[in-house]
């Protein structure tokens, strides 16, 4: 009887331990991220609190990284002032947070070119976490590693301004 109780207890402990395995949703209790700054030329993203860097990350960009996004499919990452406006916990790129591109000016410019402006610009994780992403590969998004997007997802709130510099 004692052996059976010991085995049942050990099995229960292992099962409960497996349930508490770390997941992709992290908690953050530090200073508020008041802005996100992306410097495309340096391939760096900074999470800021009132002008001070809280965290910084190396990034990958759209496959045609130079210049502002003009229309859907051009492979460019937008430049300018936007906001974080949504999140996708079920992203095919692990986790993602949305950037409010296109704005009114972006839509007007694309319309003048006779093209749709595109959309669905996100900060997201990797397409294949088993491989190291080499070079710029997205369709205009900003990519970090899966571990890094877990931090960003926890730290950055909807409504946070994002400044994307050339």
PDB file of C-alpha atoms in Angstrom:
ATOM      1  CA  UNK A   1       0.000   0.000   0.000  1.00  0.00           C
ATOM      2  CA  UNK A   2       2.786   2.379   0.936  1.00  0.00           C
ATOM      3  CA  UNK A   3       4.652   1.702  -2.337  1.00  0.00           C
ATOM      4  CA  UNK A   4       1.451   2.349  -4.333  1.00  0.00           C
ATOM      5  CA  UNK A   5       0.865   5.694  -2.582  1.00  0.00           C
ATOM      6  CA  UNK A   6       4.470   6.658  -3.216  1.00  0.00           C
ATOM      7  CA  UNK A   7       4.129   5.847  -6.938  1.00  0.00           C
ATOM      8  CA  UNK A   8       0.828   7.728  -7.196  1.00  0.00           C
ATOM      9  CA  UNK A   9       2.335  10.733  -5.446  1.00  0.00           C
ATOM     10  CA  UNK A  10       5.383  10.740  -7.709  1.00  0.00           C
ATOM     11  CA  UNK A  11       3.176  10.460 -10.818  1.00  0.00           C
ATOM     12  CA  UNK A  12       1.014  13.363  -9.613  1.00  0.00           C
ATOM     13  CA  UNK A  13       4.083  15.505  -8.954  1.00  0.00           C
ATOM     14  CA  UNK A  14       5.488  14.843 -12.428  1.00  0.00           C
ATOM     15  CA  UNK A  15       2.145  15.588 -14.059  1.00  0.00           C
ATOM     16  CA  UNK A  16       1.745  18.874 -12.194  1.00  0.00           C
ATOM     17  CA  UNK A  17       5.324  19.806 -12.986  1.00  0.00           C
ATOM     18  CA  UNK A  18       4.662  19.333 -16.695  1.00  0.00           C
ATOM     19  CA  UNK A  19       1.637  21.633 -16.439  1.00  0.00           C
ATOM     20  CA  UNK A  20       3.790  24.462 -15.141  1.00  0.00           C
ATOM     21  CA  UNK A  21       6.276  24.302 -18.005  1.00  0.00           C
ATOM     22  CA  UNK A  22       7.088  27.790 -19.299  1.00  0.00           C
ATOM     23  CA  UNK A  23       4.927  28.948 -22.210  1.00  0.00           C
ATOM     24  CA  UNK A  24       5.155  31.719 -24.750  1.00  0.00           C
ATOM     25  CA  UNK A  25       3.127  34.195 -22.660  1.00  0.00           C
ATOM     26  CA  UNK A  26       5.397  36.062 -20.268  1.00  0.00           C
ATOM     27  CA  UNK A  27       4.623  38.585 -17.530  1.00  0.00           C
ATOM     28  CA  UNK A  28       6.221  41.996 -17.305  1.00  0.00           C
ATOM     29  CA  UNK A  29       6.087  44.205 -14.228  1.00  0.00           C
ATOM     30  CA  UNK A  30       8.754  46.788 -15.077  1.00  0.00           C
ATOM     31  CA  UNK A  31       8.511  50.381 -16.248  1.00  0.00           C
ATOM     32  CA  UNK A  32       5.940  51.135 -18.953  1.00  0.00           C
ATOM     33  CA  UNK A  33       7.157  51.023 -22.535  1.00  0.00           C
ATOM     34  CA  UNK A  34       6.229  54.546 -23.671  1.00  0.00           C
ATOM     35  CA  UNK A  35       7.512  54.128 -27.245  1.00  0.00           C
ATOM     36  CA  UNK A  36       9.137  51.695 -29.637  1.00  0.00           C
ATOM     37  CA  UNK A  37      11.917  53.029 -31.867  1.00  0.00           C
ATOM     38  CA  UNK A  38      13.109  51.121 -34.917  1.00  0.00           C
ATOM     39  CA  UNK A  39      16.279  52.176 -36.714  1.00  0.00           C
ATOM     40  CA  UNK A  40      16.143  50.319 -40.013  1.00  0.00           C
ATOM     41  CA  UNK A  41      19.684  51.212 -41.080  1.00  0.00           C
ATOM     42  CA  UNK A  42      21.162  49.837 -37.849  1.00  0.00           C
ATOM     43  CA  UNK A  43      18.755  46.864 -37.770  1.00  0.00           C
ATOM     44  CA  UNK A  44      17.877  47.652 -34.127  1.00  0.00           C
ATOM     45  CA  UNK A  45      14.637  48.047 -32.223  1.00  0.00           C
ATOM     46  CA  UNK A  46      14.485  49.857 -28.886  1.00  0.00           C
ATOM     47  CA  UNK A  47      11.779  49.632 -26.234  1.00  0.00           C
ATOM     48  CA  UNK A  48      11.812  53.000 -24.503  1.00  0.00           C
ATOM     49  CA  UNK A  49      10.552  54.445 -21.228  1.00  0.00           C
ATOM     50  CA  UNK A  50      10.462  58.248 -21.358  1.00  0.00           C
ATOM     51  CA  UNK A  51      13.590  58.509 -23.478  1.00  0.00           C
ATOM     52  CA  UNK A  52      15.566  55.743 -21.745  1.00  0.00           C
ATOM     53  CA  UNK A  53      16.237  52.376 -23.368  1.00  0.00           C
ATOM     54  CA  UNK A  54      14.643  49.503 -21.464  1.00  0.00           C
ATOM     55  CA  UNK A  55      15.580  46.812 -23.962  1.00  0.00           C
ATOM     56  CA  UNK A  56      17.021  46.607 -27.460  1.00  0.00           C
ATOM     57  CA  UNK A  57      16.961  43.885 -30.096  1.00  0.00           C
ATOM     58  CA  UNK A  58      18.593  43.097 -33.433  1.00  0.00           C
ATOM     59  CA  UNK A  59      15.918  42.910 -36.143  1.00  0.00           C
ATOM     60  CA  UNK A  60      15.248  41.641 -39.652  1.00  0.00           C
ATOM     61  CA  UNK A  61      13.155  43.716 -42.060  1.00  0.00           C
ATOM     62  CA  UNK A  62      11.333  43.465 -45.345  1.00  0.00           C
ATOM     63  CA  UNK A  63      13.325  41.865 -48.156  1.00  0.00           C
ATOM     64  CA  UNK A  64      13.690  45.313 -49.824  1.00  0.00           C
ATOM     65  CA  UNK A  65      14.642  47.268 -46.700  1.00  0.00           C
ATOM     66  CA  UNK A  66      15.693  50.657 -48.121  1.00  0.00           C
ATOM     67  CA  UNK A  67      12.986  53.311 -48.319  1.00  0.00           C
ATOM     68  CA  UNK A  68       9.410  53.696 -47.139  1.00  0.00           C
ATOM     69  CA  UNK A  69       6.714  51.166 -47.965  1.00  0.00           C
ATOM     70  CA  UNK A  70       4.773  52.474 -50.982  1.00  0.00           C
ATOM     71  CA  UNK A  71       2.346  49.693 -51.825  1.00  0.00           C
ATOM     72  CA  UNK A  72       1.402  46.099 -51.170  1.00  0.00           C
ATOM     73  CA  UNK A  73       4.049  43.571 -52.147  1.00  0.00           C
ATOM     74  CA  UNK A  74       7.005  45.979 -52.434  1.00  0.00           C
ATOM     75  CA  UNK A  75       8.865  44.171 -49.619  1.00  0.00           C
ATOM     76  CA  UNK A  76       9.580  47.396 -47.741  1.00  0.00           C
ATOM     77  CA  UNK A  77       9.109  48.146 -44.071  1.00  0.00           C
ATOM     78  CA  UNK A  78       7.192  51.405 -43.508  1.00  0.00           C
ATOM     79  CA  UNK A  79       8.864  54.508 -42.088  1.00  0.00           C
ATOM     80  CA  UNK A  80       7.214  57.110 -39.888  1.00  0.00           C
ATOM     81  CA  UNK A  81       5.062  57.347 -36.801  1.00  0.00           C
ATOM     82  CA  UNK A  82       2.508  54.605 -36.179  1.00  0.00           C
ATOM     83  CA  UNK A  83       0.935  52.870 -33.178  1.00  0.00           C
ATOM     84  CA  UNK A  84       0.845  49.304 -31.907  1.00  0.00           C
ATOM     85  CA  UNK A  85      -2.787  48.513 -32.636  1.00  0.00           C
ATOM     86  CA  UNK A  86      -3.408  44.779 -32.212  1.00  0.00           C
ATOM     87  CA  UNK A  87      -1.871  41.475 -31.193  1.00  0.00           C
ATOM     88  CA  UNK A  88      -2.007  37.965 -32.570  1.00  0.00           C
ATOM     89  CA  UNK A  89      -1.331  35.193 -30.032  1.00  0.00           C
ATOM     90  CA  UNK A  90      -1.821  32.583 -32.794  1.00  0.00           C
ATOM     91  CA  UNK A  91       0.562  34.050 -35.355  1.00  0.00           C
ATOM     92  CA  UNK A  92       2.307  31.656 -37.735  1.00  0.00           C
ATOM     93  CA  UNK A  93       5.414  33.574 -36.617  1.00  0.00           C
ATOM     94  CA  UNK A  94       5.033  32.530 -32.932  1.00  0.00           C
ATOM     95  CA  UNK A  95       3.527  35.799 -31.589  1.00  0.00           C
ATOM     96  CA  UNK A  96       2.967  39.166 -33.242  1.00  0.00           C
ATOM     97  CA  UNK A  97       1.925  42.725 -32.478  1.00  0.00           C
ATOM     98  CA  UNK A  98       0.426  44.901 -35.183  1.00  0.00           C
ATOM     99  CA  UNK A  99       1.665  48.232 -36.511  1.00  0.00           C
ATOM    100  CA  UNK A 100      -1.048  50.690 -37.625  1.00  0.00           C
ATOM    101  CA  UNK A 101       0.245  50.942 -41.218  1.00  0.00           C
ATOM    102  CA  UNK A 102      -1.259  52.221 -43.518  1.00  0.00           C
ATOM    103  CA  UNK A 103      -2.153  55.687 -42.296  1.00  0.00           C
ATOM    104  CA  UNK A 104      -4.053  58.274 -44.336  1.00  0.00           C
ATOM    105  CA  UNK A 105      -0.936  59.510 -46.159  1.00  0.00           C
ATOM    106  CA  UNK A 106       0.152  55.952 -46.984  1.00  0.00           C
ATOM    107  CA  UNK A 107      -3.268  55.175 -48.488  1.00  0.00           C
ATOM    108  CA  UNK A 108      -3.295  58.395 -50.531  1.00  0.00           C
ATOM    109  CA  UNK A 109       0.201  57.774 -51.910  1.00  0.00           C
ATOM    110  CA  UNK A 110      -0.564  54.183 -52.910  1.00  0.00           C
ATOM    111  CA  UNK A 111      -3.837  55.302 -54.503  1.00  0.00           C
ATOM    112  CA  UNK A 112      -1.940  57.914 -56.541  1.00  0.00           C
ATOM    113  CA  UNK A 113       0.231  55.051 -57.822  1.00  0.00           C
ATOM    114  CA  UNK A 114      -2.885  53.027 -58.621  1.00  0.00           C
ATOM    115  CA  UNK A 115      -1.877  50.334 -56.129  1.00  0.00           C
ATOM    116  CA  UNK A 116      -3.268  49.057 -52.828  1.00  0.00           C
ATOM    117  CA  UNK A 117      -1.199  50.233 -49.825  1.00  0.00           C
ATOM    118  CA  UNK A 118      -0.968  46.811 -48.218  1.00  0.00           C
ATOM    119  CA  UNK A 119      -1.236  46.213 -44.511  1.00  0.00           C
ATOM    120  CA  UNK A 120      -0.720  43.504 -41.947  1.00  0.00           C
ATOM    121  CA  UNK A 121       2.584  44.959 -40.821  1.00  0.00           C
ATOM    122  CA  UNK A 122       3.689  43.325 -37.562  1.00  0.00           C
ATOM    123  CA  UNK A 123       6.565  42.889 -35.172  1.00  0.00           C
ATOM    124  CA  UNK A 124       6.788  39.108 -34.994  1.00  0.00           C
ATOM    125  CA  UNK A 125       8.916  36.053 -34.278  1.00  0.00           C
ATOM    126  CA  UNK A 126      10.653  33.670 -36.618  1.00  0.00           C
ATOM    127  CA  UNK A 127       9.218  31.764 -39.556  1.00  0.00           C
ATOM    128  CA  UNK A 128      11.212  28.656 -38.615  1.00  0.00           C
ATOM    129  CA  UNK A 129      12.656  28.656 -35.089  1.00  0.00           C
ATOM    130  CA  UNK A 130      14.874  25.688 -35.971  1.00  0.00           C
ATOM    131  CA  UNK A 131      16.816  27.799 -38.471  1.00  0.00           C
ATOM    132  CA  UNK A 132      18.721  31.027 -38.036  1.00  0.00           C
ATOM    133  CA  UNK A 133      17.116  33.748 -40.173  1.00  0.00           C
ATOM    134  CA  UNK A 134      19.766  35.214 -42.437  1.00  0.00           C
ATOM    135  CA  UNK A 135      19.291  38.635 -43.958  1.00  0.00           C
ATOM    136  CA  UNK A 136      16.069  40.543 -44.369  1.00  0.00           C
ATOM    137  CA  UNK A 137      13.266  38.166 -45.269  1.00  0.00           C
ATOM    138  CA  UNK A 138       9.834  39.538 -44.313  1.00  0.00           C
ATOM    139  CA  UNK A 139       7.268  41.149 -46.619  1.00  0.00           C
ATOM    140  CA  UNK A 140       7.625  44.435 -44.710  1.00  0.00           C
ATOM    141  CA  UNK A 141       7.371  43.355 -41.095  1.00  0.00           C
ATOM    142  CA  UNK A 142       9.939  43.598 -38.304  1.00  0.00           C
ATOM    143  CA  UNK A 143      11.209  40.236 -37.073  1.00  0.00           C
ATOM    144  CA  UNK A 144      12.989  39.208 -33.880  1.00  0.00           C
ATOM    145  CA  UNK A 145      13.660  35.750 -32.416  1.00  0.00           C
ATOM    146  CA  UNK A 146      10.811  33.829 -30.815  1.00  0.00           C
ATOM    147  CA  UNK A 147      12.292  34.355 -27.342  1.00  0.00           C
ATOM    148  CA  UNK A 148      12.545  38.090 -28.012  1.00  0.00           C
ATOM    149  CA  UNK A 149       8.962  38.430 -29.317  1.00  0.00           C
ATOM    150  CA  UNK A 150       7.771  36.804 -26.092  1.00  0.00           C
ATOM    151  CA  UNK A 151       9.437  39.664 -24.169  1.00  0.00           C
ATOM    152  CA  UNK A 152       8.173  42.334 -26.581  1.00  0.00           C
ATOM    153  CA  UNK A 153       4.636  40.905 -26.540  1.00  0.00           C
ATOM    154  CA  UNK A 154       4.604  41.102 -22.725  1.00  0.00           C
ATOM    155  CA  UNK A 155       6.173  44.559 -22.487  1.00  0.00           C
ATOM    156  CA  UNK A 156       4.465  46.578 -25.255  1.00  0.00           C
ATOM    157  CA  UNK A 157       0.806  47.558 -24.903  1.00  0.00           C
ATOM    158  CA  UNK A 158      -1.697  48.398 -27.623  1.00  0.00           C
ATOM    159  CA  UNK A 159      -1.663  52.149 -28.311  1.00  0.00           C
ATOM    160  CA  UNK A 160       2.111  52.480 -27.809  1.00  0.00           C
ATOM    161  CA  UNK A 161       3.673  54.778 -30.444  1.00  0.00           C
ATOM    162  CA  UNK A 162       6.218  53.200 -32.779  1.00  0.00           C
ATOM    163  CA  UNK A 163       8.674  55.382 -34.676  1.00  0.00           C
ATOM    164  CA  UNK A 164      10.298  53.655 -37.645  1.00  0.00           C
ATOM    165  CA  UNK A 165      13.367  55.542 -38.872  1.00  0.00           C
ATOM    166  CA  UNK A 166      15.253  54.961 -42.159  1.00  0.00           C
TER     167      UNK A 166
END
